[in-house]
GROMACS .gro file of C-alpha atoms in nm:
model
  370
    1MET     CA    1   0.000   0.000   0.000
    2LYS     CA    2   0.284   0.239   0.080
    3THR     CA    3   0.442   0.167  -0.258
    4CYS     CA    4   0.110   0.238  -0.431
    5LEU     CA    5   0.074   0.567  -0.246
    6LYS     CA    6   0.425   0.670  -0.344
    7ILE     CA    7   0.352   0.590  -0.709
    8VAL     CA    8   0.030   0.795  -0.697
    9LEU     CA    9   0.219   1.094  -0.556
   10MET     CA   10   0.488   1.065  -0.823
   11ILE     CA   11   0.229   1.044  -1.101
   12ALA     CA   12   0.045   1.346  -0.966
   13ALA     CA   13   0.365   1.547  -0.947
   14SER     CA   14   0.462   1.441  -1.300
   15ALA     CA   15   0.122   1.549  -1.436
   16LEU     CA   16   0.182   1.894  -1.289
   17ASN     CA   17   0.534   1.903  -1.435
   18ILE     CA   18   0.692   1.937  -1.090
   19LYS     CA   19   0.907   1.718  -0.870
   20ALA     CA   20   0.779   1.557  -0.553
   21ILE     CA   21   0.906   1.691  -0.222
   22ASN     CA   22   1.126   1.458  -0.020
   23LEU     CA   23   1.224   1.625   0.304
   24VAL     CA   24   1.525   1.399   0.349
   25ASP     CA   25   1.687   1.542   0.034
   26TYR     CA   26   1.738   1.878   0.205
   27PHE     CA   27   1.942   1.763   0.503
   28LEU     CA   28   2.304   1.872   0.480
   29PRO     CA   29   2.626   1.710   0.610
   30MET     CA   30   2.722   1.802   0.964
   31GLU     CA   31   3.041   2.004   1.013
   32PRO     CA   32   3.218   1.861   1.320
   33GLN     CA   33   3.248   2.110   1.603
   34GLY     CA   34   3.550   1.923   1.739
   35PRO     CA   35   3.750   1.603   1.685
   36MET     CA   36   3.566   1.290   1.579
   37VAL     CA   37   3.586   1.059   1.881
   38SER     CA   38   3.571   0.681   1.922
   39GLU     CA   39   3.752   0.612   2.247
   40GLY     CA   40   3.631   0.678   2.599
   41ILE     CA   41   3.270   0.758   2.507
   42TRP     CA   42   2.948   0.561   2.515
   43GLY     CA   43   2.782   0.397   2.218
   44ASP     CA   44   2.787   0.093   1.990
   45ALA     CA   45   3.000   0.087   1.675
   46ASN     CA   46   2.710   0.219   1.465
   47VAL     CA   47   2.749   0.565   1.623
   48LEU     CA   48   3.130   0.577   1.633
   49PRO     CA   49   3.326   0.783   1.565
   50ARG     CA   50   3.109   1.088   1.628
   51ASP     CA   51   3.125   1.455   1.714
   52ILE     CA   52   3.052   1.474   2.087
   53ASN     CA   53   3.039   1.854   2.054
   54ASN     CA   54   2.736   1.835   1.827
   55GLY     CA   55   2.415   1.912   2.015
   56LEU     CA   56   2.374   1.802   2.374
   57GLU     CA   57   2.524   1.488   2.526
   58ASP     CA   58   2.701   1.354   2.830
   59SER     CA   59   2.975   1.180   2.630
   60THR     CA   60   3.109   0.970   2.918
   61VAL     CA   61   2.753   0.909   3.045
   62GLU     CA   62   2.860   0.997   3.398
   63ASN     CA   63   2.536   1.183   3.470
   64TRP     CA   64   2.261   1.228   3.212
   65CYS     CA   65   2.065   1.094   2.920
   66TYR     CA   66   1.894   1.364   2.708
   67TRP     CA   67   1.570   1.362   2.507
   68ASP     CA   68   1.309   1.596   2.350
   69GLY     CA   69   1.390   1.961   2.298
   70SER     CA   70   1.376   2.258   2.067
   71ILE     CA   71   1.615   2.543   1.989
   72VAL     CA   72   1.539   2.906   2.076
   73GLU     CA   73   1.767   3.198   1.989
   74SER     CA   74   1.793   3.481   2.242
   75ASP     CA   75   1.846   3.849   2.164
   76ASP     CA   76   2.217   3.825   2.244
   77GLY     CA   77   2.272   3.563   1.970
   78ARG     CA   78   2.299   3.262   2.200
   79PHE     CA   79   2.112   2.940   2.123
   80HIS     CA   80   1.912   2.761   2.391
   81ILE     CA   81   1.786   2.404   2.406
   82TYR     CA   82   1.496   2.333   2.642
   83ALA     CA   83   1.467   1.956   2.672
   84SER     CA   84   1.438   1.668   2.920
   85ARG     CA   85   1.697   1.460   3.098
   86TRP     CA   86   1.717   1.173   3.343
   87THR     CA   87   1.995   1.011   3.539
   88GLN     CA   88   2.197   0.739   3.368
   89THR     CA   89   2.139   0.525   3.676
   90MET     CA   90   1.798   0.456   3.520
   91SER     CA   91   1.731   0.254   3.207
   92HIS     CA   92   1.574   0.436   2.913
   93SER     CA   93   1.241   0.266   2.982
   94GLU     CA   94   1.246   0.385   3.343
   95GLY     CA   95   1.402   0.723   3.281
   96TRP     CA   96   1.164   0.877   3.032
   97HIS     CA   97   0.852   0.834   3.245
   98LEU     CA   98   0.986   0.802   3.601
   99GLY     CA   99   1.289   1.030   3.614
  100SER     CA  100   1.242   1.280   3.329
  101LYS     CA  101   1.284   1.647   3.419
  102GLY     CA  102   1.283   1.972   3.222
  103MET     CA  103   1.629   2.120   3.164
  104HIS     CA  104   1.805   2.409   2.988
  105ALA     CA  105   2.131   2.424   2.794
  106SER     CA  106   2.291   2.694   2.580
  107SER     CA  107   2.563   2.743   2.321
  108ASP     CA  108   2.723   3.025   2.123
  109HIS     CA  109   2.684   2.813   1.808
  110ILE     CA  110   2.363   2.649   1.693
  111MET     CA  111   2.542   2.318   1.629
  112GLY     CA  112   2.686   2.310   1.979
  113PRO     CA  113   2.840   2.215   2.209
  114TYR     CA  114   2.557   2.296   2.450
  115GLU     CA  115   2.629   2.345   2.819
  116ASP     CA  116   2.380   2.195   3.063
  117HIS     CA  117   2.262   2.468   3.305
  118GLY     CA  118   2.038   2.243   3.510
  119LEU     CA  119   1.664   2.223   3.565
  120VAL     CA  120   1.433   2.485   3.416
  121TYR     CA  121   1.177   2.503   3.698
  122PRO     CA  122   1.320   2.307   3.994
  123GLN     CA  123   1.071   2.465   4.234
  124TRP     CA  124   0.773   2.291   4.065
  125MET     CA  125   0.731   1.914   4.119
  126ASP     CA  126   1.109   1.885   4.157
  127GLY     CA  127   1.145   1.977   3.788
  128LEU     CA  128   0.922   1.698   3.656
  129GLY     CA  129   0.879   1.718   3.279
  130HIS     CA  130   0.886   1.533   2.949
  131ASN     CA  131   0.809   1.623   2.586
  132VAL     CA  132   0.980   1.947   2.689
  133SER     CA  133   1.016   2.224   2.431
  134GLY     CA  134   1.074   2.600   2.431
  135LEU     CA  135   0.961   2.901   2.229
  136ARG     CA  136   0.937   3.281   2.227
  137MET     CA  137   0.587   3.411   2.296
  138HIS     CA  138   0.415   3.688   2.100
  139ASP     CA  139   0.509   3.933   2.376
  140GLY     CA  140   0.876   3.832   2.360
  141ARG     CA  141   0.887   3.627   2.679
  142TYR     CA  142   1.036   3.280   2.684
  143ALA     CA  143   0.809   2.980   2.737
  144VAL     CA  144   0.878   2.616   2.820
  145VAL     CA  145   0.611   2.350   2.766
  146THR     CA  146   0.585   2.004   2.923
  147SER     CA  147   0.335   1.719   2.877
  148GLU     CA  148   0.313   1.336   2.875
  149VAL     CA  149   0.424   1.287   3.238
  150THR     CA  150   0.246   1.609   3.339
  151THR     CA  151  -0.099   1.739   3.248
  152GLY     CA  152   0.030   1.996   2.998
  153GLU     CA  153   0.188   2.307   3.155
  154VAL     CA  154   0.355   2.628   3.040
  155PHE     CA  155   0.634   2.805   3.230
  156VAL     CA  156   0.746   3.158   3.138
  157ALA     CA  157   1.041   3.390   3.202
  158GLU     CA  158   1.161   3.731   3.087
  159SER     CA  159   1.511   3.592   3.031
  160PRO     CA  160   1.613   3.272   2.850
  161ASP     CA  161   1.808   3.183   3.163
  162GLY     CA  162   1.503   3.213   3.386
  163PRO     CA  163   1.376   3.205   3.646
  164PHE     CA  164   1.083   3.023   3.487
  165GLU     CA  165   0.754   3.036   3.674
  166LEU     CA  166   0.441   2.831   3.617
  167LEU     CA  167   0.194   3.028   3.403
  168GLY     CA  168  -0.068   2.753   3.417
  169GLN     CA  169  -0.214   2.445   3.255
  170ILE     CA  170  -0.308   2.438   2.888
  171LYS     CA  171  -0.685   2.453   2.835
  172TRP     CA  172  -0.866   2.305   2.539
  173ASP     CA  173  -1.210   2.299   2.377
  174ALA     CA  174  -1.324   1.985   2.191
  175ASN     CA  175  -1.520   2.211   1.952
  176GLY     CA  176  -1.737   1.917   1.847
  177PHE     CA  177  -1.449   1.676   1.798
  178GLU     CA  178  -1.351   1.368   1.996
  179PRO     CA  179  -1.177   1.485   2.318
  180GLY     CA  180  -0.908   1.219   2.279
  181LEU     CA  181  -0.760   1.429   1.999
  182ALA     CA  182  -0.644   1.673   2.268
  183ARG     CA  183  -0.533   1.441   2.546
  184TYR     CA  184  -0.516   1.082   2.664
  185ASN     CA  185  -0.857   0.946   2.761
  186LYS     CA  186  -0.696   0.725   3.026
  187ASN     CA  187  -0.541   0.997   3.240
  188GLY     CA  188  -0.637   1.336   3.096
  189ARG     CA  189  -0.280   1.432   3.012
  190MET     CA  190  -0.172   1.599   2.692
  191SER     CA  191   0.115   1.438   2.502
  192ASN     CA  192   0.382   1.540   2.249
  193VAL     CA  193   0.268   1.903   2.274
  194ARG     CA  194   0.426   2.153   2.033
  195ILE     CA  195   0.314   2.517   2.023
  196LEU     CA  196   0.370   2.749   1.726
  197LEU     CA  197   0.325   3.126   1.697
  198ARG     CA  198   0.110   3.220   1.401
  199PRO     CA  199   0.168   3.551   1.220
  200ASP     CA  200  -0.197   3.642   1.286
  201GLY     CA  201  -0.121   3.663   1.660
  202ARG     CA  202  -0.283   3.333   1.753
  203TYR     CA  203  -0.119   3.024   1.900
  204MET     CA  204  -0.129   2.688   1.724
  205LEU     CA  205  -0.089   2.358   1.907
  206ILE     CA  206  -0.052   1.998   1.798
  207GLY     CA  207  -0.016   1.693   2.016
  208ARG     CA  208   0.027   1.324   1.958
  209SER     CA  209  -0.294   1.297   1.753
  210THR     CA  210  -0.167   1.556   1.495
  211ALA     CA  211  -0.503   1.737   1.519
  212VAL     CA  212  -0.455   2.113   1.485
  213MET     CA  213  -0.571   2.327   1.778
  214ILE     CA  214  -0.596   2.708   1.781
  215SER     CA  215  -0.604   2.962   2.065
  216ASP     CA  216  -0.732   3.316   2.021
  217ASP     CA  217  -0.668   3.394   2.388
  218GLY     CA  218  -0.299   3.344   2.455
  219ILE     CA  219  -0.058   3.058   2.502
  220LEU     CA  220  -0.269   2.879   2.765
  221GLY     CA  221  -0.577   2.871   2.544
  222PRO     CA  222  -0.841   2.750   2.540
  223TYR     CA  223  -0.729   2.578   2.222
  224LYS     CA  224  -1.013   2.473   1.992
  225ILE     CA  225  -0.968   2.148   1.801
  226MET     CA  226  -0.996   2.245   1.435
  227ASN     CA  227  -0.969   1.912   1.253
  228ASP     CA  228  -0.916   1.540   1.294
  229ARG     CA  229  -0.583   1.361   1.253
  230VAL     CA  230  -0.409   1.492   0.942
  231TYR     CA  231  -0.348   1.140   0.814
  232LYS     CA  232  -0.709   1.022   0.855
  233PRO     CA  233  -0.807   1.101   0.490
  234TYR     CA  234  -0.521   0.876   0.377
  235PRO     CA  235  -0.616   0.515   0.460
  236GLU     CA  236  -0.297   0.398   0.288
  237LEU     CA  237  -0.102   0.541   0.581
  238PRO     CA  238  -0.086   0.372   0.924
  239GLN     CA  239  -0.377   0.500   1.135
  240THR     CA  240  -0.233   0.398   1.473
  241LYS     CA  241   0.098   0.409   1.660
  242ASN     CA  242   0.186   0.754   1.531
  243GLU     CA  243   0.364   1.003   1.758
  244ASP     CA  244   0.614   1.289   1.791
  245PRO     CA  245   0.460   1.545   1.554
  246THR     CA  246   0.651   1.866   1.495
  247ILE     CA  247   0.510   2.175   1.329
  248TRP     CA  248   0.659   2.481   1.166
  249CYS     CA  249   0.575   2.757   0.920
  250SER     CA  250   0.828   2.867   0.660
  251ASP     CA  251   0.777   3.094   0.361
  252GLY     CA  252   0.406   3.110   0.441
  253ILE     CA  253   0.344   2.733   0.430
  254TYR     CA  254   0.270   2.518   0.736
  255HIS     CA  255   0.428   2.176   0.779
  256ILE     CA  256   0.375   1.875   1.005
  257VAL     CA  257   0.613   1.581   1.033
  258TYR     CA  258   0.526   1.289   1.260
  259ASN     CA  259   0.670   0.944   1.326
  260HIS     CA  260   0.516   0.599   1.285
  261TRP     CA  261   0.730   0.432   1.546
  262PRO     CA  262   0.695   0.058   1.455
  263SER     CA  263   0.830   0.120   1.104
  264LYS     CA  264   1.063   0.405   1.210
  265THR     CA  265   0.912   0.610   0.930
  266SER     CA  266   0.830   0.981   0.945
  267HIS     CA  267   0.563   1.136   0.723
  268HIS     CA  268   0.531   1.491   0.593
  269PHE     CA  269   0.215   1.701   0.544
  270SER     CA  270   0.168   2.064   0.442
  271SER     CA  271  -0.112   2.322   0.444
  272GLU     CA  272  -0.134   2.675   0.310
  273ASP     CA  273  -0.328   2.811   0.606
  274GLY     CA  274  -0.232   2.559   0.873
  275LEU     CA  275  -0.597   2.481   0.939
  276THR     CA  276  -0.743   2.306   0.636
  277ASP     CA  277  -0.649   2.095   0.335
  278TRP     CA  278  -0.348   1.917   0.481
  279LYS     CA  279  -0.182   1.740   0.188
  280TYR     CA  280   0.040   1.437   0.220
  281ARG     CA  281   0.389   1.512   0.083
  282GLY     CA  282   0.544   1.171   0.126
  283ILE     CA  283   0.796   1.009   0.354
  284ALA     CA  284   1.011   1.265   0.535
  285PHE     CA  285   1.273   1.008   0.632
  286LYS     CA  286   1.287   0.637   0.704
  287LYS     CA  287   1.547   0.498   0.937
  288GLU     CA  288   1.629   0.185   0.739
  289GLU     CA  289   1.656   0.367   0.404
  290THR     CA  290   1.785   0.719   0.469
  291LYS     CA  291   2.097   0.828   0.654
  292ILE     CA  292   2.067   1.186   0.769
  293PHE     CA  293   2.349   1.187   1.027
  294LYS     CA  294   2.633   1.226   0.779
  295TYR     CA  295   2.942   1.436   0.844
  296THR     CA  296   3.132   1.649   0.594
  297ASP     CA  297   3.412   1.388   0.590
  298GLY     CA  298   3.166   1.115   0.487
  299THR     CA  299   3.133   0.946   0.829
  300ILE     CA  300   2.779   0.826   0.903
  301ASN     CA  301   2.626   0.770   1.247
  302ASP     CA  302   2.347   0.513   1.220
  303TRP     CA  303   2.139   0.581   1.531
  304GLN     CA  304   1.902   0.298   1.620
  305TYR     CA  305   1.607   0.524   1.705
  306ILE     CA  306   1.550   0.873   1.562
  307GLU     CA  307   1.266   1.055   1.733
  308ARG     CA  308   1.128   1.390   1.852
  309PRO     CA  309   1.222   1.600   1.545
  310ALA     CA  310   1.202   1.978   1.583
  311ALA     CA  311   1.262   2.238   1.313
  312TYR     CA  312   1.452   2.559   1.385
  313VAL     CA  313   1.327   2.847   1.169
  314ASP     CA  314   1.570   3.138   1.148
  315PRO     CA  315   1.366   3.445   1.249
  316LYS     CA  316   1.577   3.664   1.017
  317THR     CA  317   1.521   3.462   0.698
  318GLY     CA  318   1.203   3.267   0.772
  319HIS     CA  319   1.365   2.942   0.651
  320VAL     CA  320   1.445   2.625   0.843
  321THR     CA  321   1.822   2.606   0.893
  322HIS     CA  322   1.848   2.307   1.128
  323PHE     CA  323   1.656   2.015   1.274
  324ILE     CA  324   1.722   1.853   1.608
  325PHE     CA  325   1.653   1.490   1.689
  326SER     CA  326   1.651   1.270   1.998
  327VAL     CA  327   1.862   0.963   1.923
  328ILE     CA  328   1.973   0.646   2.098
  329ASP     CA  329   2.243   0.401   1.990
  330VAL     CA  330   2.057   0.076   2.066
  331GLY     CA  331   1.701  -0.047   2.104
  332LYS     CA  332   1.539   0.129   2.397
  333GLY     CA  333   1.506  -0.192   2.597
  334LYS     CA  334   1.881  -0.248   2.564
  335ASP     CA  335   1.973   0.085   2.725
  336ARG     CA  336   1.997  -0.015   3.090
  337ALA     CA  337   2.118   0.159   3.403
  338ASN     CA  338   2.489   0.232   3.438
  339ASP     CA  339   2.583   0.079   3.103
  340ASN     CA  340   2.761   0.209   2.792
  341HIS     CA  341   2.446   0.313   2.606
  342ALA     CA  342   2.259   0.641   2.621
  343SER     CA  343   2.065   0.904   2.430
  344LYS     CA  344   2.148   1.255   2.315
  345ILE     CA  345   2.021   1.547   2.107
  346VAL     CA  346   2.174   1.588   1.759
  347VAL     CA  347   2.163   1.903   1.544
  348VAL     CA  348   2.152   1.854   1.165
  349PRO     CA  349   2.177   2.143   0.914
  350PHE     CA  350   1.900   2.179   0.658
  351ASP     CA  351   1.873   2.368   0.328
  352GLY     CA  352   1.548   2.542   0.412
  353GLU     CA  353   1.583   2.803   0.139
  354ALA     CA  354   1.589   2.537  -0.134
  355PHE     CA  355   1.314   2.342   0.041
  356ASP     CA  356   1.083   2.644   0.056
  357ARG     CA  357   1.157   2.737  -0.305
  358ASP     CA  358   1.065   2.389  -0.426
  359MET     CA  359   0.763   2.373  -0.196
  360GLN     CA  360   0.631   2.700  -0.335
  361ALA     CA  361   0.673   2.570  -0.690
  362ILE     CA  362   0.467   2.263  -0.605
  363VAL     CA  363   0.191   2.463  -0.438
  364HIS     CA  364   0.173   2.713  -0.724
  365ALA     CA  365   0.156   2.433  -0.979
  366GLU     CA  366  -0.123   2.266  -0.783
  367GLN     CA  367  -0.316   2.592  -0.769
  368LYS     CA  368  -0.272   2.636  -1.143
  369GLY     CA  369  -0.382   2.278  -1.200
  370ASN     CA  370  -0.703   2.342  -1.005
   0.00000   0.00000   0.00000
């Protein structure tokens, strides 16, 4: 069925005299920020040698495993990652839901290395947090969002370095849709929350379901559910076990990428207004077929799991320049306490200018064809 869908997309693109978009084609090789290292660091052979100065990692796994995250640039030109971490004395399976806490790191260079500055909001629930991400609000303040192991909270600060204080829980309005599109039915928590600033002054939220939610009343909502799962009109695509959606807007077009975790395949959708007519654009990347962690010297790191993608849109150009990913060197059940396996956050450059140019060509051709 997937092959048939791919053929249909290719035929449609050919009829419009345009090429199909493949997100993976726009990832660029990573320039090492330091020596490529093999000795004295954690990881199986598939992720060695690697640049331990790329992104955020505890290379000797003395303290932390890292996950989640997004990049925010501050007014002084520094780059900040707001993410989650847990002690390496826990296995991955224990750590992400029992020991995960919101943390902050910064770097003078978007690729890293990022310095861990500790917990973002240690005064609240001892820093409890997962699915952690950060953003700048419409009023310029910094916000950090957590969900999955918490109900769905927003913390705010005037400075990227904090102190971050609890603003409140995210509110939502089913708006006639099934409430499970907003949160888990079993415990009422939101999951995989990502919040995007829209140019019209509203806030846009997606969670695990990929349903778009809009707030006219600030970052806490209430967010109205505006549609069902973006993949629902495409029965050829897996309708369950999807997670980790990320959302961004570049060059006036909205994009969603989410992961089907059993097949380790991420899918790409786009919309001109971010609310309606979400079109399937094909496979964004597939772990077994595409290698996106390639260095400028040709070295490839073949991470076992590639999850939690987040796009960084340069506010000066409006194009995506980098993606970050949460990665682990072995199957999650094989990462145990106090061993030589762990997870980290990797930053990969992306040719967003070319991507947006080609995306605009496709959209214009589709409009002409209609």
